[in-house]
Backbone as numpy.savetxt, mean C-alpha at the origin, in Angstrom:
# Nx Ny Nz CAx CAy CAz Cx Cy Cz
-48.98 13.66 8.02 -50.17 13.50 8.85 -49.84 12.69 10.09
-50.53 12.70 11.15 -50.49 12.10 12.38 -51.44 10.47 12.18
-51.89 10.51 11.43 -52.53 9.24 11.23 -52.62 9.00 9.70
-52.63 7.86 9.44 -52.48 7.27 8.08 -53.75 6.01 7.50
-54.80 6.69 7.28 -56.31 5.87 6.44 -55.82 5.11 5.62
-56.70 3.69 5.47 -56.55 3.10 4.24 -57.25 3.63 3.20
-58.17 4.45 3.59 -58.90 5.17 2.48 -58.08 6.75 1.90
-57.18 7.00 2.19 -56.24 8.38 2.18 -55.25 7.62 1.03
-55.26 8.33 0.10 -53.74 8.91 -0.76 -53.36 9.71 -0.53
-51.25 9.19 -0.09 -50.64 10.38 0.00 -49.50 10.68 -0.65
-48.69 11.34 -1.29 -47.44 11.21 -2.17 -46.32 11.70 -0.94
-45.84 10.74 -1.55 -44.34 11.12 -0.67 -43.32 11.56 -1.04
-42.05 12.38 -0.74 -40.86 12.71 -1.73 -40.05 11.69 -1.81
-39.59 11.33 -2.69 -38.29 10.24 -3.11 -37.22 10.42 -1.82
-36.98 9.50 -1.75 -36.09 9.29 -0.96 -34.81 8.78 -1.46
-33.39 9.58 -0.77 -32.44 9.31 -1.59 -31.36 8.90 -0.53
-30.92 8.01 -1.00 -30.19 7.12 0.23 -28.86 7.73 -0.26
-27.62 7.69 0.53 -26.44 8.53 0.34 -25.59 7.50 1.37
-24.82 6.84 0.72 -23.53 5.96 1.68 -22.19 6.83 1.50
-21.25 6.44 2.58 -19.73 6.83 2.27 -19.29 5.53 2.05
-17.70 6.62 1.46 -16.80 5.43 1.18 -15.54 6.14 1.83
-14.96 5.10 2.70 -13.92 5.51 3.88 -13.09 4.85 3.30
-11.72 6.01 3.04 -10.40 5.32 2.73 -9.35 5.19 4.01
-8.90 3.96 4.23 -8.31 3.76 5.52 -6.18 3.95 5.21
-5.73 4.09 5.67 -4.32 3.82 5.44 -3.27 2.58 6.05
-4.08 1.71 6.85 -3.85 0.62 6.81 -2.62 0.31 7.33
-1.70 1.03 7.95 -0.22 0.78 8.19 0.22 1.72 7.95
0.20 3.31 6.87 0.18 4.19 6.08 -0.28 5.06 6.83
0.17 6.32 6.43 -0.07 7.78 7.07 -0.72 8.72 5.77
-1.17 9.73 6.16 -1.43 10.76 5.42 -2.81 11.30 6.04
-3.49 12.31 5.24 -5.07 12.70 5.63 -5.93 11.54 4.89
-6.81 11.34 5.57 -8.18 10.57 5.13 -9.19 11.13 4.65
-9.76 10.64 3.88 -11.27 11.33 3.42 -12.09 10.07 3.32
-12.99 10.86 3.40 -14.39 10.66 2.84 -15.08 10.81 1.99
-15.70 10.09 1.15 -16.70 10.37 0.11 -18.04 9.89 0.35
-18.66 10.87 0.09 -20.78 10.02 -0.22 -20.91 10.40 -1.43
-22.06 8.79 -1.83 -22.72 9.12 -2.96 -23.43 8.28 -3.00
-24.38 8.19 -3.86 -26.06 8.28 -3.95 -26.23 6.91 -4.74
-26.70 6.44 -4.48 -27.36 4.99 -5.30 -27.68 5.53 -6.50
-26.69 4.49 -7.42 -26.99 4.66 -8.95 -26.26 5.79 -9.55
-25.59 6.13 -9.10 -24.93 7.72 -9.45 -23.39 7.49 -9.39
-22.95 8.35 -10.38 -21.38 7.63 -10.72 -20.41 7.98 -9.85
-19.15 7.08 -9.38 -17.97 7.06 -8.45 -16.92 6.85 -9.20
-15.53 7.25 -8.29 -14.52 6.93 -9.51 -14.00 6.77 -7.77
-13.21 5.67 -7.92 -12.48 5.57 -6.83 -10.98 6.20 -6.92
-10.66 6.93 -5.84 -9.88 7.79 -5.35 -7.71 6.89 -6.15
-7.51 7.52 -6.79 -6.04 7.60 -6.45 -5.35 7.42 -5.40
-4.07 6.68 -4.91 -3.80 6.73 -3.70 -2.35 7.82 -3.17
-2.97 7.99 -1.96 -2.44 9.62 -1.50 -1.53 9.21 -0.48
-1.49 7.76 0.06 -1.29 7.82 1.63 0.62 7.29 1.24
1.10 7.24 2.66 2.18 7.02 2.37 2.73 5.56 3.54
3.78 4.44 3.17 4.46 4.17 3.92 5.40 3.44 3.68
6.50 4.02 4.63 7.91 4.11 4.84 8.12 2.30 4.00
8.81 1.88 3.59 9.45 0.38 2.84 8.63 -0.20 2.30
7.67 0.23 1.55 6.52 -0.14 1.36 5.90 0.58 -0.03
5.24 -0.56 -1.15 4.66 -0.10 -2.28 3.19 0.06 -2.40
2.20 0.68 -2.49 0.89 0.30 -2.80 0.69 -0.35 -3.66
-0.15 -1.42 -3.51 -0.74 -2.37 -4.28 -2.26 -2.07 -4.93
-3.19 -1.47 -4.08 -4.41 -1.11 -4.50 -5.00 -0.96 -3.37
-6.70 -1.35 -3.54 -7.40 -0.82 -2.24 -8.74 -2.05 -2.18
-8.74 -2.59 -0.99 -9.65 -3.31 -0.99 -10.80 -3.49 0.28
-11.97 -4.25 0.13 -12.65 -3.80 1.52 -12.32 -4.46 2.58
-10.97 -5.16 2.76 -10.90 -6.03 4.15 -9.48 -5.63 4.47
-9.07 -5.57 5.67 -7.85 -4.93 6.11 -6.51 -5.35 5.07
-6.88 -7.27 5.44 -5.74 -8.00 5.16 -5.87 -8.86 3.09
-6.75 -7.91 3.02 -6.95 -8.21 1.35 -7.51 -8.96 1.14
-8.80 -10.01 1.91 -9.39 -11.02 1.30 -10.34 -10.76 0.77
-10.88 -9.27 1.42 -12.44 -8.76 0.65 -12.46 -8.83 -1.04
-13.04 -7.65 -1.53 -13.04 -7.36 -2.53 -12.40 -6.16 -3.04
-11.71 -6.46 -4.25 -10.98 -5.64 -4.35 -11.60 -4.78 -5.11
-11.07 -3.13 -4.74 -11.25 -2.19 -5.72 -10.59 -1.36 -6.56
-9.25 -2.37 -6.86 -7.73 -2.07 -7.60 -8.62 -1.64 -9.00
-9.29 -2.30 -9.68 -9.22 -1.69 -11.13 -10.24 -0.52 -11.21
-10.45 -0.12 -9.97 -11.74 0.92 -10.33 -11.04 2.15 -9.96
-9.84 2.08 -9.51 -9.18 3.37 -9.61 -8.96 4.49 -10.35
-9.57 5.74 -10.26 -9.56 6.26 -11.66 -10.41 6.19 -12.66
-11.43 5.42 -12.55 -11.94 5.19 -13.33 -13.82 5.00 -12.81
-14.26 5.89 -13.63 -16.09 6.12 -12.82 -16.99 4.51 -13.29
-17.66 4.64 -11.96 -18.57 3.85 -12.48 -19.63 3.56 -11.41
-20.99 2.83 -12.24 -22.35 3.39 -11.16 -22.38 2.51 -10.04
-22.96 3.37 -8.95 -22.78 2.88 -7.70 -23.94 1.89 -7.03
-23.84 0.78 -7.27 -24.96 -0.16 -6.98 -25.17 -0.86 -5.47
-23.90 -0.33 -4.70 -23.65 -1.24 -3.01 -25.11 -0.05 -2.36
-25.31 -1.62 -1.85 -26.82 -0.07 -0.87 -26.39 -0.44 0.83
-24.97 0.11 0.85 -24.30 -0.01 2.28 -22.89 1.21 2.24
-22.85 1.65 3.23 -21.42 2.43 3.23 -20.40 1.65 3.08
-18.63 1.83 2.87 -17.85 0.19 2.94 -16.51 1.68 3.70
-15.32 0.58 3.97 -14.08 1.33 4.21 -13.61 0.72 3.26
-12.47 1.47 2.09 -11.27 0.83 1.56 -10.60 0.37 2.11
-9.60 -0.22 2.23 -7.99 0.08 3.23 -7.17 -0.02 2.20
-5.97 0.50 2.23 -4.85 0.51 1.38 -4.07 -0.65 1.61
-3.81 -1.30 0.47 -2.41 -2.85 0.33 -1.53 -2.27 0.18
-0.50 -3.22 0.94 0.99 -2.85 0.52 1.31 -3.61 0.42
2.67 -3.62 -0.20 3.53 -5.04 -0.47 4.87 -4.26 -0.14
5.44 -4.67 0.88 7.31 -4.79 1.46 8.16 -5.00 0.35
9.15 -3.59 0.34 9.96 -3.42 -0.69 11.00 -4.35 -0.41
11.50 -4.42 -1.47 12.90 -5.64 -1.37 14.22 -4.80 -2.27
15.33 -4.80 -1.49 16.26 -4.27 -2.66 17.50 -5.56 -2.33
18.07 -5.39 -3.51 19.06 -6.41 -4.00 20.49 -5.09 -3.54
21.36 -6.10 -2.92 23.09 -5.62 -2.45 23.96 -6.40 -3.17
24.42 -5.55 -3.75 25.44 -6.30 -4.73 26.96 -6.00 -4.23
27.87 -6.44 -4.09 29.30 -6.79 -3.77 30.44 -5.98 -4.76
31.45 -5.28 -4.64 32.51 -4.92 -5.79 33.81 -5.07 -4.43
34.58 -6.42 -5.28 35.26 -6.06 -3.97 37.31 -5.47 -4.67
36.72 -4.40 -5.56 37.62 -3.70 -5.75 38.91 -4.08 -6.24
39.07 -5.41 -7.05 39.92 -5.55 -6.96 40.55 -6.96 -6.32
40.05 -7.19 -5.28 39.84 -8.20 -4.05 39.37 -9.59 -4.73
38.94 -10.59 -4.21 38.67 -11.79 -4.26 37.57 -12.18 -3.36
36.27 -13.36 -4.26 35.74 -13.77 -3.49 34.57 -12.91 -3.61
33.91 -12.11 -3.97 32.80 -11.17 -3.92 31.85 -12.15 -4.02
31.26 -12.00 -2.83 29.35 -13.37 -3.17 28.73 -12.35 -4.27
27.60 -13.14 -4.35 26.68 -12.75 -5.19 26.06 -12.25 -4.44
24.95 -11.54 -4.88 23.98 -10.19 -4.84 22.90 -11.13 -4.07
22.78 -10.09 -3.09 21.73 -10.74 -1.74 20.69 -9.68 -1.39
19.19 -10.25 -1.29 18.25 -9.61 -1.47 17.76 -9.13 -0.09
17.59 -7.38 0.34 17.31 -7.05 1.54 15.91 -6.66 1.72
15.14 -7.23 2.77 13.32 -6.82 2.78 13.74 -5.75 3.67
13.12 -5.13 3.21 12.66 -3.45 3.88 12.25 -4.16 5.63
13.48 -3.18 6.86 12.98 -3.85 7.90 13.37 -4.89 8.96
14.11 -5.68 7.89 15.09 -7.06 8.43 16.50 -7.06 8.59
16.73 -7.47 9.35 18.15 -7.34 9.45 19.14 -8.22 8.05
20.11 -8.03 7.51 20.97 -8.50 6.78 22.42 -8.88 6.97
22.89 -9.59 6.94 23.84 -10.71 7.20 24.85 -10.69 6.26
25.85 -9.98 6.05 26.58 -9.32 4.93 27.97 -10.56 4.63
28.04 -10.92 3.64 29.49 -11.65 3.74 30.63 -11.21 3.37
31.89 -11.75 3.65 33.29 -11.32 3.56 33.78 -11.32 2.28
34.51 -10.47 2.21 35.36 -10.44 0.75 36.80 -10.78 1.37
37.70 -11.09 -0.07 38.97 -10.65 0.05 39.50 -9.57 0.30
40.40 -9.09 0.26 40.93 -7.71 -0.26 41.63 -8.18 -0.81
42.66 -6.90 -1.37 44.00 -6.89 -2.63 45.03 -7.80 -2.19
45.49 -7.64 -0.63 46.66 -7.94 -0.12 45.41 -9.21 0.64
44.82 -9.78 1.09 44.67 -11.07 0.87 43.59 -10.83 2.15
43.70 -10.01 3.01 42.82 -9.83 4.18 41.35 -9.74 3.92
41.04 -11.14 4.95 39.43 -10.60 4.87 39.06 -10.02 5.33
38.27 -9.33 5.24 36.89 -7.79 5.13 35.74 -8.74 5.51
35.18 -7.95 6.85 33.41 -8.12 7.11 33.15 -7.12 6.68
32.03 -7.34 5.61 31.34 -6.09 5.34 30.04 -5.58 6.31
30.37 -3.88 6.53 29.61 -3.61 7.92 28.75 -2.88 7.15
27.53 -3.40 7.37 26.59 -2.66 7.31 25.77 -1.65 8.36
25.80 -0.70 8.61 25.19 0.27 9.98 23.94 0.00 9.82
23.87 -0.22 11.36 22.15 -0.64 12.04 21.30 -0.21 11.36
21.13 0.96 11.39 20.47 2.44 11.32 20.20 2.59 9.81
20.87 1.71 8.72 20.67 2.17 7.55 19.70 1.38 6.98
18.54 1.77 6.04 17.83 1.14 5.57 17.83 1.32 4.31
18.50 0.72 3.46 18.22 1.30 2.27 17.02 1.45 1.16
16.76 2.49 0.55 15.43 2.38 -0.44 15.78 2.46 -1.73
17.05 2.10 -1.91 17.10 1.68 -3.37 18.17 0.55 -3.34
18.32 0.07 -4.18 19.85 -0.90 -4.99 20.92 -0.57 -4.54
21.43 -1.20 -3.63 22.93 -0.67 -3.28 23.99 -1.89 -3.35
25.15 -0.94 -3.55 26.60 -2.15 -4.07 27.34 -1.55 -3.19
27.97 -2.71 -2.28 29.29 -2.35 -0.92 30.57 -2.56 -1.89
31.05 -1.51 -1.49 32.77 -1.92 -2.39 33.40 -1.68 -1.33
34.77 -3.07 -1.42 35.85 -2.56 -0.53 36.88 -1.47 -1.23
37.52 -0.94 0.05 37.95 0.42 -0.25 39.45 0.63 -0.16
């Protein structure tokens, strides 16, 4: 109606409120989605899809840098939707670390196993060799490794 009496009853249809939930990748690549859903009505928060390079997912939470709230244990798992606001996830990561371990063949002097962060440069130390010469161990710029690696002299 164009006007509304205090003496008038009128029924109205329910109204159904519908928020999203924006998954961000945070540093991370891949496609994004979107989800809506309805106050009171069940969610299962999304598995994670996204990807990045030296880097593990940790979970998903509502503030870029992880102080919000987290929504790590609701992964996978449904449950009713009580926020009466849209939110963004963003995806955590945590910086891979691999350990370099030394064989110096034979040689003398092998340090111990030195831990490389995904990213940083590494600082390799000398071995012996057989015949008594020390060896810098060269590591190439360019290499990053994503798993456990052992330098042997050769």
């Amino acid at each position: 109606p164009s006007y509304v009496s205090a003496s008038t009853t009128y029924t109205l249809d329910a109204v159904t409120w519908e928020w999203s939930v924006n998954y961000n990748a945070n540093g991370g690549y891949g496609d994004t989605y979107v989800d809506y859903v309805t106050y009171k009505s069940s969610y299962t928060t999304r598995a994670n899809w996204f990807n990045r390079t030296g880097y593990t997912f940790t979970g998903w939470n509502e503030a870029s840098n992880g102080s919000g709230t987290s929504w790590t244990d609701y992964i996978n798992k449904p449950w009713t939707w009580t926020y009466t606001k849209s939110i963004t996830l963003f995806a955590q990561w945590k910086i891979n670390t691999y350990t370099v371990s030394y064989n110096a063949n034979g040689g003398s002097g092998a340090p111990g196993n030195q831990t490389k962060t995904y990213g940083t440069a590494l600082t390799l130390s000398t071995i012996r060799s057989r015949d008594g010469l020390k060896i810098r161990m060269q590591y190439p710029l360019n290499m990053q490794p994503e798993v456990n690696t052992t330098l042997m002299v050769a």
